[in-house]
Amino acid sequence: MRKHIFSRALLIILLFFLTVSSHATAARSSSVISKTAVHFFNEGQRINGILTEPEFLQNPAPVIILLHGFLGHMDDLPVHDSEESLFEMTARIFAEGGISSLRFDFRGSGTSEGEWKDTTFNKQVSDAISSISFLQSLENIDGNRIGVVGLSQGGLVAACLAARDSRVKSVALWSAVAIPVHTYSALLGKDSVDRAIEADSLEEITAEISW
């Protein structure tokens, strides 16, 4: 069983790199990478992001959506010995392989509109769904080849997004929240999580974060 699981995991990794390398030839003709501040709207609120693209591609490029984590934003987590953030570096590497990417701040985070206290998991999934519609409106994006990478809580959002929206063709979970009850009990306190699980869907449950 372990060999079977390992073989499947290795195959997935190899297929991923083959997919990336298939777009690399066009990108090598120029090392220039385009970064554009973009925005879109969800439920009347503006969501700000950065679209990173390889320039001089002859055909619309596939795109990866990068989803940040709990209490984060699209350009947090500086990379050691680098002037880039984690997602900024990730976006650059994708672009060097011929793949565009969009990273954005969920509503209530970073530079996007909204208050963090109003953030819910479903709202973050909704923001991600709106980002797909935005990307499909762009001529230089291949709307049939959209993937998502989710970091930490963003991984939980990414998994739910892929299950809800068939436009997502691939998903990668990066240090993702795997067991939400355990993770959020540690962050918010077990009592708060238990009350939330038992509460009516319209009941508001609040908790204080100690850090």
Coordinates of C-alpha atoms in Angstrom, one line a residue:
M1 CA 0.0 0.0 0.0
R2 CA 2.8 2.4 0.9
K3 CA 4.6 1.7 -2.4
H4 CA 1.4 2.3 -4.3
I5 CA 0.8 5.7 -2.5
F6 CA 4.4 6.7 -3.1
S7 CA 4.2 5.8 -6.7
R8 CA 1.0 7.8 -7.2
A9 CA 2.6 10.8 -5.4
L10 CA 5.7 10.6 -7.6
L11 CA 3.6 10.4 -10.7
I12 CA 1.7 13.5 -9.7
I13 CA 4.9 15.4 -9.1
L14 CA 6.4 14.3 -12.5
L15 CA 3.2 15.2 -14.3
F16 CA 3.3 18.6 -12.7
F17 CA 6.8 19.3 -13.8
L18 CA 6.0 18.0 -17.3
T19 CA 3.1 20.5 -17.4
V20 CA 5.3 23.4 -16.3
S21 CA 8.1 22.4 -18.7
S22 CA 5.7 22.3 -21.7
H23 CA 5.3 26.1 -21.4
A24 CA 8.9 26.9 -20.5
T25 CA 10.3 27.1 -24.1
A26 CA 8.2 30.2 -24.9
A27 CA 9.1 31.9 -21.7
R28 CA 12.9 31.4 -22.2
S29 CA 12.8 33.7 -25.2
S30 CA 12.6 36.6 -22.7
S31 CA 13.3 36.8 -19.0
V32 CA 11.0 39.8 -18.7
I33 CA 8.2 39.2 -16.3
S34 CA 5.2 41.5 -16.1
K35 CA 3.6 42.4 -12.7
T36 CA 0.4 44.3 -12.8
A37 CA -1.7 45.6 -9.9
V38 CA -5.3 44.4 -10.5
H39 CA -8.6 44.4 -8.7
F40 CA -12.0 42.8 -8.9
F41 CA -15.2 42.9 -6.9
N42 CA -17.1 40.5 -4.8
E43 CA -20.4 41.4 -3.0
G44 CA -19.7 45.1 -3.7
Q45 CA -16.3 45.1 -2.1
R46 CA -13.0 45.6 -3.9
I47 CA -10.4 42.9 -3.8
N48 CA -6.8 43.9 -4.7
G49 CA -4.2 41.6 -6.2
I50 CA -1.1 41.2 -8.4
L51 CA -1.1 39.5 -11.7
T52 CA 2.3 38.1 -12.7
E53 CA 2.8 37.0 -16.3
P54 CA 5.5 35.8 -18.6
E55 CA 5.8 38.3 -21.5
F56 CA 5.9 37.6 -25.2
L57 CA 3.9 34.4 -25.0
Q58 CA 2.2 33.6 -28.3
N59 CA -0.8 31.9 -26.7
P60 CA -2.9 32.7 -23.6
A61 CA -1.1 31.3 -20.6
P62 CA -2.3 28.9 -17.9
V63 CA -2.7 30.5 -14.5
I64 CA -2.3 29.6 -10.9
I65 CA -4.3 31.4 -8.1
L66 CA -2.2 31.8 -4.9
L67 CA -4.3 31.9 -1.7
H68 CA -2.7 33.2 1.5
G69 CA -3.2 32.0 5.0
F70 CA -4.9 32.9 8.3
L71 CA -4.2 36.5 9.4
G72 CA -1.9 36.8 6.3
H73 CA -1.9 38.8 3.1
M74 CA -0.6 38.2 -0.4
D75 CA 2.9 39.5 0.2
D76 CA 3.7 38.5 3.8
L77 CA 6.3 35.9 4.8
P78 CA 9.6 37.3 3.5
V79 CA 12.0 34.8 2.1
H80 CA 15.3 34.5 3.9
D81 CA 18.3 36.2 2.1
S82 CA 15.9 37.5 -0.5
E83 CA 14.0 40.7 -1.2
E84 CA 10.9 38.8 -2.2
S85 CA 7.9 37.5 -0.3
L86 CA 7.0 33.8 -0.5
F87 CA 4.2 34.3 -3.0
E88 CA 6.2 36.9 -4.9
M89 CA 9.0 34.4 -5.4
T90 CA 6.5 31.6 -6.2
A91 CA 4.9 33.8 -8.9
R92 CA 8.3 34.7 -10.4
I93 CA 9.2 31.0 -10.7
F94 CA 5.9 30.1 -12.3
A95 CA 6.3 33.0 -14.8
E96 CA 9.8 31.8 -15.7
G97 CA 8.1 28.5 -16.6
G98 CA 5.5 30.1 -18.8
I99 CA 2.7 30.2 -16.2
S100 CA 0.8 33.3 -15.0
S101 CA -0.4 33.7 -11.5
L102 CA -2.7 35.8 -9.4
R103 CA -2.3 36.5 -5.8
F104 CA -4.7 38.6 -3.9
D105 CA -5.8 39.7 -0.4
F106 CA -9.0 38.2 0.8
R107 CA -11.6 40.8 1.9
G108 CA -10.7 42.2 5.3
S109 CA -7.0 41.4 4.8
G110 CA -4.1 43.4 3.4
T111 CA -5.2 46.1 1.0
S112 CA -8.6 44.7 0.1
E113 CA -11.8 46.3 1.3
G114 CA -13.7 45.0 4.3
E115 CA -13.0 44.3 8.0
W116 CA -11.1 41.3 9.2
K117 CA -13.6 40.7 11.9
D118 CA -16.2 40.0 9.3
T119 CA -14.1 37.3 7.6
T120 CA -15.6 33.8 7.3
F121 CA -14.4 30.7 5.6
N122 CA -17.3 30.8 3.1
K123 CA -16.5 34.4 2.3
Q124 CA -12.9 33.5 1.5
V125 CA -14.1 30.6 -0.8
S126 CA -16.5 33.1 -2.4
D127 CA -13.5 35.6 -3.0
A128 CA -11.6 32.8 -4.7
I129 CA -14.5 31.9 -6.9
S130 CA -14.8 35.6 -7.9
S131 CA -11.1 35.5 -8.8
I132 CA -11.7 32.7 -11.3
S133 CA -14.4 34.7 -13.0
F134 CA -12.0 37.7 -13.2
L135 CA -9.2 35.7 -14.7
Q136 CA -11.5 34.2 -17.3
S137 CA -12.4 37.7 -18.5
L138 CA -8.7 38.4 -19.5
E139 CA -7.7 37.7 -23.0
N140 CA -4.1 36.7 -22.1
I141 CA -5.3 34.0 -19.7
D142 CA -6.3 30.5 -20.7
G143 CA -9.5 30.2 -18.8
N144 CA -9.6 26.4 -19.3
R145 CA -6.3 25.9 -17.5
I146 CA -6.7 27.3 -14.0
G147 CA -5.0 25.9 -11.0
V148 CA -4.9 26.9 -7.3
V149 CA -2.2 26.8 -4.6
G150 CA -3.3 27.4 -1.1
L151 CA -1.0 28.0 1.9
S152 CA -2.0 27.2 5.4
Q153 CA -5.7 28.2 5.8
G154 CA -5.5 29.1 2.1
G155 CA -5.0 25.4 1.6
L156 CA -8.3 24.6 3.3
V157 CA -9.9 27.3 1.1
A158 CA -8.2 25.8 -2.0
A159 CA -9.5 22.3 -1.3
C160 CA -13.0 23.6 -0.8
L161 CA -12.8 25.7 -3.9
A162 CA -11.7 22.8 -6.1
A163 CA -14.6 20.7 -4.8
R164 CA -17.2 23.5 -5.5
D165 CA -15.9 24.9 -8.8
S166 CA -15.2 22.7 -11.7
R167 CA -13.3 25.5 -13.4
V168 CA -10.3 24.6 -11.2
K169 CA -8.3 22.0 -13.0
S170 CA -5.5 21.4 -10.5
V171 CA -4.9 22.1 -6.8
A172 CA -1.8 22.0 -4.6
L173 CA -2.1 22.3 -0.8
W174 CA 1.0 23.9 0.8
S175 CA 1.3 23.3 4.6
A176 CA -2.5 23.3 4.6
V177 CA -4.9 23.0 7.5
A178 CA -5.7 19.3 7.4
I179 CA -7.8 18.9 10.5
P180 CA -9.6 22.2 11.1
V181 CA -11.1 21.3 14.5
H182 CA -7.6 20.6 15.9
T183 CA -6.0 23.6 14.3
Y184 CA -8.6 26.2 15.3
S185 CA -9.0 24.8 18.8
A186 CA -5.3 25.6 19.2
L187 CA -5.7 29.1 17.7
L188 CA -9.0 30.1 19.1
G189 CA -9.6 27.8 22.1
K190 CA -11.4 24.5 22.2
D191 CA -14.5 26.1 23.9
S192 CA -14.9 28.6 21.1
V193 CA -14.7 25.9 18.5
D194 CA -17.1 23.6 20.3
R195 CA -19.6 26.5 20.7
A196 CA -19.3 27.3 17.0
I197 CA -19.9 23.7 16.0
E198 CA -23.0 23.4 18.2
A199 CA -24.4 26.9 17.3
D200 CA -27.2 27.8 15.0
S201 CA -25.9 28.8 11.6
L202 CA -26.9 32.5 12.2
E203 CA -25.4 32.7 15.7
E204 CA -22.2 34.8 16.0
I205 CA -19.4 33.2 17.9
T206 CA -16.4 35.4 18.9
A207 CA -13.0 34.5 20.3
E208 CA -9.9 36.4 21.3
I209 CA -6.5 35.6 19.8
S210 CA -3.7 35.8 22.4
W211 CA -0.9 36.7 19.9

